[in-house]
CSV table of C-alpha atoms in Angstrom, one decimal:
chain,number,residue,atom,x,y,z
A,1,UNK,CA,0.0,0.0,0.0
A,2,UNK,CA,2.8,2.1,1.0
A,3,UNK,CA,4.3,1.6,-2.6
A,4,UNK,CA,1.3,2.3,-4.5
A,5,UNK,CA,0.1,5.6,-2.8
A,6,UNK,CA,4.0,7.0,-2.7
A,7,UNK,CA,3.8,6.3,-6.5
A,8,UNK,CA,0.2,7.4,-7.2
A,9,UNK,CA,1.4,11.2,-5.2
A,10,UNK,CA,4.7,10.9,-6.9
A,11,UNK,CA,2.9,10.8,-10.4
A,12,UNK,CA,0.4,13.2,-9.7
A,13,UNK,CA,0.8,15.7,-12.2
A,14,UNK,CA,1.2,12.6,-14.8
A,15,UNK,CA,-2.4,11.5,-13.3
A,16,UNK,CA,-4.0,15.0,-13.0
A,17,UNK,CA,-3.2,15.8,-16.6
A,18,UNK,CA,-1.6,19.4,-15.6
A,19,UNK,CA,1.5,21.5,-16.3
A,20,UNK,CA,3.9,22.4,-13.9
A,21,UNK,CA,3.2,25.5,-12.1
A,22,UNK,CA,6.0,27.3,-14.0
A,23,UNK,CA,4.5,26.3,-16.7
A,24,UNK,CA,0.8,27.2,-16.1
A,25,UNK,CA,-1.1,30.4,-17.9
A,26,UNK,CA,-1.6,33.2,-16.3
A,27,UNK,CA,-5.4,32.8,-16.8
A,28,UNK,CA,-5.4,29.1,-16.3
A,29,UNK,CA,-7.7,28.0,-13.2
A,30,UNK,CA,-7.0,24.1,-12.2
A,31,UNK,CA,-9.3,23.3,-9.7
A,32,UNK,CA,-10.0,20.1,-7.6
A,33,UNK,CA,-13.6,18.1,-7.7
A,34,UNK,CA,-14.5,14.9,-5.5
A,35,UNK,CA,-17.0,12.9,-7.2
A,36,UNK,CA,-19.8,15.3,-5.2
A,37,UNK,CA,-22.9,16.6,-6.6
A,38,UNK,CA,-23.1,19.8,-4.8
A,39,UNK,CA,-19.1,20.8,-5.7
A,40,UNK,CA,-20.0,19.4,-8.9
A,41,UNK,CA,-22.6,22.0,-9.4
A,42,UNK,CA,-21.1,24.7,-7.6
A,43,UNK,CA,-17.6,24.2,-9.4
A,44,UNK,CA,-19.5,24.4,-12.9
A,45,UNK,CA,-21.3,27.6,-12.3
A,46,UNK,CA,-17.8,29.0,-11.7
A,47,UNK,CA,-16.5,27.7,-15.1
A,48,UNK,CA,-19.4,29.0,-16.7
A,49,UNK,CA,-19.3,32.9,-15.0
A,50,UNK,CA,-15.5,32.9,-15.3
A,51,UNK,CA,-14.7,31.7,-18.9
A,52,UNK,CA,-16.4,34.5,-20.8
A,53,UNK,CA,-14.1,36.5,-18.3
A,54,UNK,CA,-10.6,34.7,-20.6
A,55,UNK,CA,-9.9,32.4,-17.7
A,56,UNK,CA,-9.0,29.0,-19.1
A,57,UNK,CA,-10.7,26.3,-16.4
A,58,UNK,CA,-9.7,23.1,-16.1
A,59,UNK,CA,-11.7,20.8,-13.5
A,60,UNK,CA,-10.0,17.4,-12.3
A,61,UNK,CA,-12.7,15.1,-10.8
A,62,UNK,CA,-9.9,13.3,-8.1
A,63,UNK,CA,-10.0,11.8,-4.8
A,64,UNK,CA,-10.2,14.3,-1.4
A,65,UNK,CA,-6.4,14.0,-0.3
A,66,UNK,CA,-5.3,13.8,-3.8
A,67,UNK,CA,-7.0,17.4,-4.3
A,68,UNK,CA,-5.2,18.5,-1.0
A,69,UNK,CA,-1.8,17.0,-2.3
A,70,UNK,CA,-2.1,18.4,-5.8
A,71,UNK,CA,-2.6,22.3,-3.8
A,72,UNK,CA,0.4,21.4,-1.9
A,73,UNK,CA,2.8,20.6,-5.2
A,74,UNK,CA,0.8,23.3,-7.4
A,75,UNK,CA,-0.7,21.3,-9.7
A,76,UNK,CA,-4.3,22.5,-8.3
A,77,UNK,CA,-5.3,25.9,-7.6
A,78,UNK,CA,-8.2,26.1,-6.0
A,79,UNK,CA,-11.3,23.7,-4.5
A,80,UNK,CA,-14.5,25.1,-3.4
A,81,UNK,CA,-15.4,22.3,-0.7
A,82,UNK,CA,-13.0,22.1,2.5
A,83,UNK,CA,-16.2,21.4,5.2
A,84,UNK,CA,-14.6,22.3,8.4
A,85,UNK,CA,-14.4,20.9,10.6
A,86,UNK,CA,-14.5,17.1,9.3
A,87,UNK,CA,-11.2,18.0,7.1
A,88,UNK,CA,-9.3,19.4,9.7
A,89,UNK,CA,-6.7,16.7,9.5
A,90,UNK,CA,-6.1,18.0,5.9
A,91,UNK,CA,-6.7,21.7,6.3
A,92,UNK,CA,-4.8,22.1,8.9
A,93,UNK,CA,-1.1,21.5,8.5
A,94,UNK,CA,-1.7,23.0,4.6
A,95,UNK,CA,-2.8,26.2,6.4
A,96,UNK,CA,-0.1,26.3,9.2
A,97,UNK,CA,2.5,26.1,6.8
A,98,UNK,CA,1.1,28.7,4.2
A,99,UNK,CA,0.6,26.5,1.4
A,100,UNK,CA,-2.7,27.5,1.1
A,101,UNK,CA,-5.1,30.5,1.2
A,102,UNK,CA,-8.4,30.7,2.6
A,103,UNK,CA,-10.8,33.0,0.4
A,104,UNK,CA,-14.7,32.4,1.8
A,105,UNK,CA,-17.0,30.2,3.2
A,106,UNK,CA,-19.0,29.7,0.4
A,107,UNK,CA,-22.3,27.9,1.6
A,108,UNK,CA,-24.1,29.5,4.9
A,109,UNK,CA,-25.7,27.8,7.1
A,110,UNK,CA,-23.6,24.3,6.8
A,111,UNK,CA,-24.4,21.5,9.6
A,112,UNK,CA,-23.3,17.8,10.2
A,113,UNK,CA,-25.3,16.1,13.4
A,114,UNK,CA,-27.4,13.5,14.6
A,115,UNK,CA,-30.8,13.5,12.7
A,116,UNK,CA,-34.3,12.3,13.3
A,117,UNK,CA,-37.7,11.9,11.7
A,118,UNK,CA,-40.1,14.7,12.1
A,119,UNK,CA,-42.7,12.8,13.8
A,120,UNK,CA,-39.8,11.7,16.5
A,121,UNK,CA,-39.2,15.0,17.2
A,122,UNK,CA,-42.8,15.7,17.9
A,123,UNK,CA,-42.5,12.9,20.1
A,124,UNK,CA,-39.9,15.0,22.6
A,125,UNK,CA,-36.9,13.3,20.9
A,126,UNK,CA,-34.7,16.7,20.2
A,127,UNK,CA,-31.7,16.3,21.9
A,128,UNK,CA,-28.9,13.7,22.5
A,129,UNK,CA,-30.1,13.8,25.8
A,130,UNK,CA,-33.2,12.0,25.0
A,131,UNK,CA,-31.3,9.3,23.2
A,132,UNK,CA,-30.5,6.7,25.5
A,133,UNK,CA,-33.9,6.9,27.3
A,134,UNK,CA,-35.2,5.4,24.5
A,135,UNK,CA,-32.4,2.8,23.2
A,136,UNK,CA,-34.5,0.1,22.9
A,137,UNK,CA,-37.1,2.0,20.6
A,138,UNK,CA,-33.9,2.6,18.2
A,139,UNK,CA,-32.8,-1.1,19.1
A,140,UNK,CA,-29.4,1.0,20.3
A,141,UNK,CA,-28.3,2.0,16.9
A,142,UNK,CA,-27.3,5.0,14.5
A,143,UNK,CA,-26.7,4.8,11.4
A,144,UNK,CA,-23.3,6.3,9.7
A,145,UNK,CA,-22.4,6.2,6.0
A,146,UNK,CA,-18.7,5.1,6.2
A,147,UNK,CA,-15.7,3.8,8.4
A,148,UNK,CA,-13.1,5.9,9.0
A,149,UNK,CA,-15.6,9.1,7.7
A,150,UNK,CA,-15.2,12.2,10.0
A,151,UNK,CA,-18.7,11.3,11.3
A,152,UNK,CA,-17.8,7.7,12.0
A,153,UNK,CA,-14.6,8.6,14.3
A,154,UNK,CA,-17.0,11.2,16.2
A,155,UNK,CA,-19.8,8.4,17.0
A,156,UNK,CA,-16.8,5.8,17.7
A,157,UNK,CA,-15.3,8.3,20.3
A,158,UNK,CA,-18.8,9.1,21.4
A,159,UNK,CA,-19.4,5.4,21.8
A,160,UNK,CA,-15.4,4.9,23.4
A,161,UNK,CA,-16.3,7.7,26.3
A,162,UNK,CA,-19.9,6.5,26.8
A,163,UNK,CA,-20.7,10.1,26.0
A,164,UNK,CA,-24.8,10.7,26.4
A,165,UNK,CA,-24.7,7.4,27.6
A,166,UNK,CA,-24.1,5.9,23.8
A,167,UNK,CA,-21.2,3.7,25.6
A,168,UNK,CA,-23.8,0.6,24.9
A,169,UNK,CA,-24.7,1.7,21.5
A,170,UNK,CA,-24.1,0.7,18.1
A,171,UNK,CA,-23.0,2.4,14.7
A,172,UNK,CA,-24.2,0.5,11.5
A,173,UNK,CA,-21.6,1.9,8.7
A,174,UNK,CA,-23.0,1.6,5.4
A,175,UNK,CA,-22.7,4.2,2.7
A,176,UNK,CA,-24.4,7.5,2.4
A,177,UNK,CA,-26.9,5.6,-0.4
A,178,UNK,CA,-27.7,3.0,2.3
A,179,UNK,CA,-28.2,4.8,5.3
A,180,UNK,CA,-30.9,7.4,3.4
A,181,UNK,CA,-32.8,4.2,2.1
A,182,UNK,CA,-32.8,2.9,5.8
A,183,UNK,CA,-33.7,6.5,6.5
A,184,UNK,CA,-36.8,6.5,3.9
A,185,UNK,CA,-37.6,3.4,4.6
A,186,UNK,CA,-37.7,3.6,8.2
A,187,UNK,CA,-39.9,6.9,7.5
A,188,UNK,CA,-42.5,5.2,5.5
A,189,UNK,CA,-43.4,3.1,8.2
A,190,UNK,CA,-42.6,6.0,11.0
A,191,UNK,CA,-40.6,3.8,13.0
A,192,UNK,CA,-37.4,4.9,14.4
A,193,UNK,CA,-34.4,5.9,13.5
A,194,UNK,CA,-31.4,8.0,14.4
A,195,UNK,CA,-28.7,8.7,11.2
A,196,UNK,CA,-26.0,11.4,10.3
A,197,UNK,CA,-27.5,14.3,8.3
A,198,UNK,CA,-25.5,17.4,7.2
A,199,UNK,CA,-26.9,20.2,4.9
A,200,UNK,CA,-26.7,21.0,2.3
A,201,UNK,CA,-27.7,17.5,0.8
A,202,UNK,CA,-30.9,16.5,-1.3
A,203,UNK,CA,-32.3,14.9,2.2
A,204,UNK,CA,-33.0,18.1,3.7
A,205,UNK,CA,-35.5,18.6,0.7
A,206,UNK,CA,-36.9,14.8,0.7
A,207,UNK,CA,-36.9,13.8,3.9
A,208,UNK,CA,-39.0,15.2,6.7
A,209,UNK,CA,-36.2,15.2,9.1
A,210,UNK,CA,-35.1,17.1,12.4
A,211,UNK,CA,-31.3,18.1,13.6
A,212,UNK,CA,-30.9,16.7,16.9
A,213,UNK,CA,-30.0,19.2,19.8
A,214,UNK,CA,-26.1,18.4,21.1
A,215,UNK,CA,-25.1,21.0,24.0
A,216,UNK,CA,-21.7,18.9,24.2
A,217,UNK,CA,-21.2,19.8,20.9
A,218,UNK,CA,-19.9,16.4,20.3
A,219,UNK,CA,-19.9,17.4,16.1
A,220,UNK,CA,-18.2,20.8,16.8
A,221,UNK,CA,-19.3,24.2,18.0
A,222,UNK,CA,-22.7,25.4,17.4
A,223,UNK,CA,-24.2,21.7,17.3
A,224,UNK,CA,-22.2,21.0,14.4
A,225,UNK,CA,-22.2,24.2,12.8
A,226,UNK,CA,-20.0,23.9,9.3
A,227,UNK,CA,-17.6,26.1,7.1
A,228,UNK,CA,-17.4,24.9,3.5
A,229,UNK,CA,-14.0,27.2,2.4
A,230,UNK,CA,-13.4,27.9,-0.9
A,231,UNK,CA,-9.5,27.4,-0.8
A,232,UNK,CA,-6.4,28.7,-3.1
A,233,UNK,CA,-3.1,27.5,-2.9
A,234,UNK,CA,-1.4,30.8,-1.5
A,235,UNK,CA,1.2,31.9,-4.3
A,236,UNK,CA,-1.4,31.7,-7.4
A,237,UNK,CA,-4.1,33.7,-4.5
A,238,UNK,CA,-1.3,36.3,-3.9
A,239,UNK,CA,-0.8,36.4,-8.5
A,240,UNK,CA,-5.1,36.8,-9.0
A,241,UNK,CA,-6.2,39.4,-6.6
A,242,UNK,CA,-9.0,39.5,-9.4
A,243,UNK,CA,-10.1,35.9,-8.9
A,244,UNK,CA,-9.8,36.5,-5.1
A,245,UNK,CA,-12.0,39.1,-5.7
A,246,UNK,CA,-14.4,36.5,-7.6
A,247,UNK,CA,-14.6,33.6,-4.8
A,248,UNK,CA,-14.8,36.2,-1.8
A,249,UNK,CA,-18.5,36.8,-2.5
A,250,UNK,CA,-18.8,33.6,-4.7
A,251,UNK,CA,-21.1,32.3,-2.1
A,252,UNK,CA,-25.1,30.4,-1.5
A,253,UNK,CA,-27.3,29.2,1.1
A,254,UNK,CA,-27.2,26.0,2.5
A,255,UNK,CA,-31.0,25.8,0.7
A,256,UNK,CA,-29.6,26.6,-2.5
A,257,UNK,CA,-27.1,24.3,-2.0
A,258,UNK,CA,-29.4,21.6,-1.5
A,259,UNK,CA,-31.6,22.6,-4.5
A,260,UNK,CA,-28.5,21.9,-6.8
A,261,UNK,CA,-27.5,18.6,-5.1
A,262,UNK,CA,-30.7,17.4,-5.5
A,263,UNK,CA,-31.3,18.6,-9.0
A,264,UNK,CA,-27.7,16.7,-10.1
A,265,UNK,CA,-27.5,13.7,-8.1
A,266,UNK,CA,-30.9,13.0,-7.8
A,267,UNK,CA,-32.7,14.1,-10.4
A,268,UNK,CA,-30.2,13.3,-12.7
A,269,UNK,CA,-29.6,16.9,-14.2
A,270,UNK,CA,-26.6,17.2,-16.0
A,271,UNK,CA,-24.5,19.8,-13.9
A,272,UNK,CA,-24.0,22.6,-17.0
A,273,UNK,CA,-28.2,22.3,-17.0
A,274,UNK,CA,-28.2,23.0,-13.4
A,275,UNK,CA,-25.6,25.4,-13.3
A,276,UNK,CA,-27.6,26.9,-16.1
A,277,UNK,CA,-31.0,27.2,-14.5
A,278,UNK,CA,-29.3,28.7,-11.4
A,279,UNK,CA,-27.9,31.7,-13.1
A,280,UNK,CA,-30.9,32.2,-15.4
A,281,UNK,CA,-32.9,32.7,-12.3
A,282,UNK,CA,-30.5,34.6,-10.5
A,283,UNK,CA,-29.3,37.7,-12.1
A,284,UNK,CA,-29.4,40.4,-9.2
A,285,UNK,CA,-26.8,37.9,-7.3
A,286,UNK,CA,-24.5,37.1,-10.3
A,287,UNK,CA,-24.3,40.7,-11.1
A,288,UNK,CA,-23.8,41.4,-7.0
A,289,UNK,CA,-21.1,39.1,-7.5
A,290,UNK,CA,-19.0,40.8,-9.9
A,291,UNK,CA,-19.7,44.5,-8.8
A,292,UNK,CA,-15.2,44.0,-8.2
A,293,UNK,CA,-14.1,41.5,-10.6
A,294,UNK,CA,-12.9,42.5,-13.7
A,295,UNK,CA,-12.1,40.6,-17.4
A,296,UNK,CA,-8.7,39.6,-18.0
A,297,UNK,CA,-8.3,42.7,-20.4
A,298,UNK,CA,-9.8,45.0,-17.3
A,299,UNK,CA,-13.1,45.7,-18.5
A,300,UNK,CA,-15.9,45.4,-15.9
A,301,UNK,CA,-17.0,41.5,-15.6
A,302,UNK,CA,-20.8,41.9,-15.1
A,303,UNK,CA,-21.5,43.6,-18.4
A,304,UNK,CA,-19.7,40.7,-20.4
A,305,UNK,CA,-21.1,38.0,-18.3
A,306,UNK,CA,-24.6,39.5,-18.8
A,307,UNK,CA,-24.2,39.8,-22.8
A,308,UNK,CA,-22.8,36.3,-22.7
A,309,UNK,CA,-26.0,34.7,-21.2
């Protein structure tokens, strides 16, 4: 294993399909995307505001610490989806050292936590608190969507320390596609059921669901509150003020967030049809956007971006 990944890192600008930063155009944007539908989305809207602008954009659908390694050597730029605090173990050291840069937190109102069915929390179950009083209606489970996920080491710690007395609990680790069908099916029979949600996701708009109240904060600060930070690896931030400029208020709601995963990964959308849609309907906030970004010649962006669509 050790071999493989040490090659795999070594070859990275082979696998990528890049130049060498040396090499790269001044208006050449590499940028990162895991195989995530609201990235996806998000990373295409981008392409399609900032190419009539001259900026070359190349998108590389890779792995998550490949796209942290690749802003480390240069042969990334940018990547519009560090959630904070789960990648912390990758964030961190990259942003100690100065290697990268970041620009915004580009979705408000970001959450990972404990979730239930609506109709639980009706029932008084609304906090962690109320969990173990009613282990056996949950036959002691929760549901994750990975080993080794950020979410999965939290309830294995939780579960460790006997924190809100989950020390006799289980986590079922699945995948994110199985734990939402246990969800929805669990739902259609209103039985119950306790799984990870976060937002933005597509569940938030097809699931009748409720965020669970955590005063230990056992997800992070603010029950789980979330930054999703658009980073920049710091020399190419310090060369583009102007595309600083661009991802600074190159921002969205968790809702609207939601409304594009959906659209893509559920509804099967292709992403340069969603990313479409959204800036069709959304003209006051692209042109809010570019009030002080600029073409590559200088000219003032909104005017071309509005001719162009």
């Amino acid at each position: 294993m050790r071999i493989s990944l040490t090659s795999a890192l070594f070859t990275l600008p082979l696998a990528l399909g890049l130049t060498s930063p040396a090499q790269s155009d001044d208006a050449t944007l590499n940028l990162g995307v895991p195989a995530w539908p609201g990235i996806t989305v998000k990373t295409e809207i981008a392409s399609q505001l900032l190419a009539p602008l001259g900026y070359d954009i190349h998108t590389r659908e890779v792995g998550l610490q490949v796209i942290y390694e690749g802003l480390k050597s240069g042969d990334l730029d940018a990547f519009l989806g560090a959630w904070l605090p789960a990648q912390n173990h990758l964030y961190t050291p990259l942003e100690k050292n100065g290697t990268i840069t970041s620009i915004a937190n580009n979705v408000d109102g970001a959450q990972m936590t404990l979730a239930v069915p609506a109709y639980l929390h009706e029932q008084g179950i609304r906090s962690f608190a109320d969990l173990d009083d009613n282990r056996e209606r949950f036959d002691g489970k929760i549901h994750s969507f990975g080993a080794g996920s950020a979410a999965s080491q939290i309830l294995d710690k939780a579960i460790d320390n006997d924190s809100w007395g989950l020390g006799d609990w289980q986590l079922v680790d699945t995948s994110v596609v199985a734990m939402l069908s246990a969800a929805r099916n669990a739902i259609s029979r209103e039985a119950p059921i306790v799984w990870v949600g976060w937002k933005p996701h597509w569940m938030n708009l097809a699931l009748d669901m409720r965020y669970l109240d955590d005063p230990e904060n056992l997800f992070g600060k603010n029950n789980g509150e979330s930054q999703v930070l658009t980073l920049m690896r710091t020399p190419y931030a310090e060369n583009h003020p102007n595309l600083v400029n661009f991802f600074e208020e190159f921002t969205f709601s968790a809702e609207e967030q939601s409304w594009m995963i959906n659209e893509f990964g559920q509804k099967e959308r292709a992403p340069e049809a969603v990313a479409q849609a959204w800036l069709q309907a959304h003209p006051e906030r692209i042109e809010a956007m570019l009030e002080d970004v600029t073409t590559q010649s200088g000219e003032p962006a909104w005017p071309v971006v509005k001719a162009d669509f």
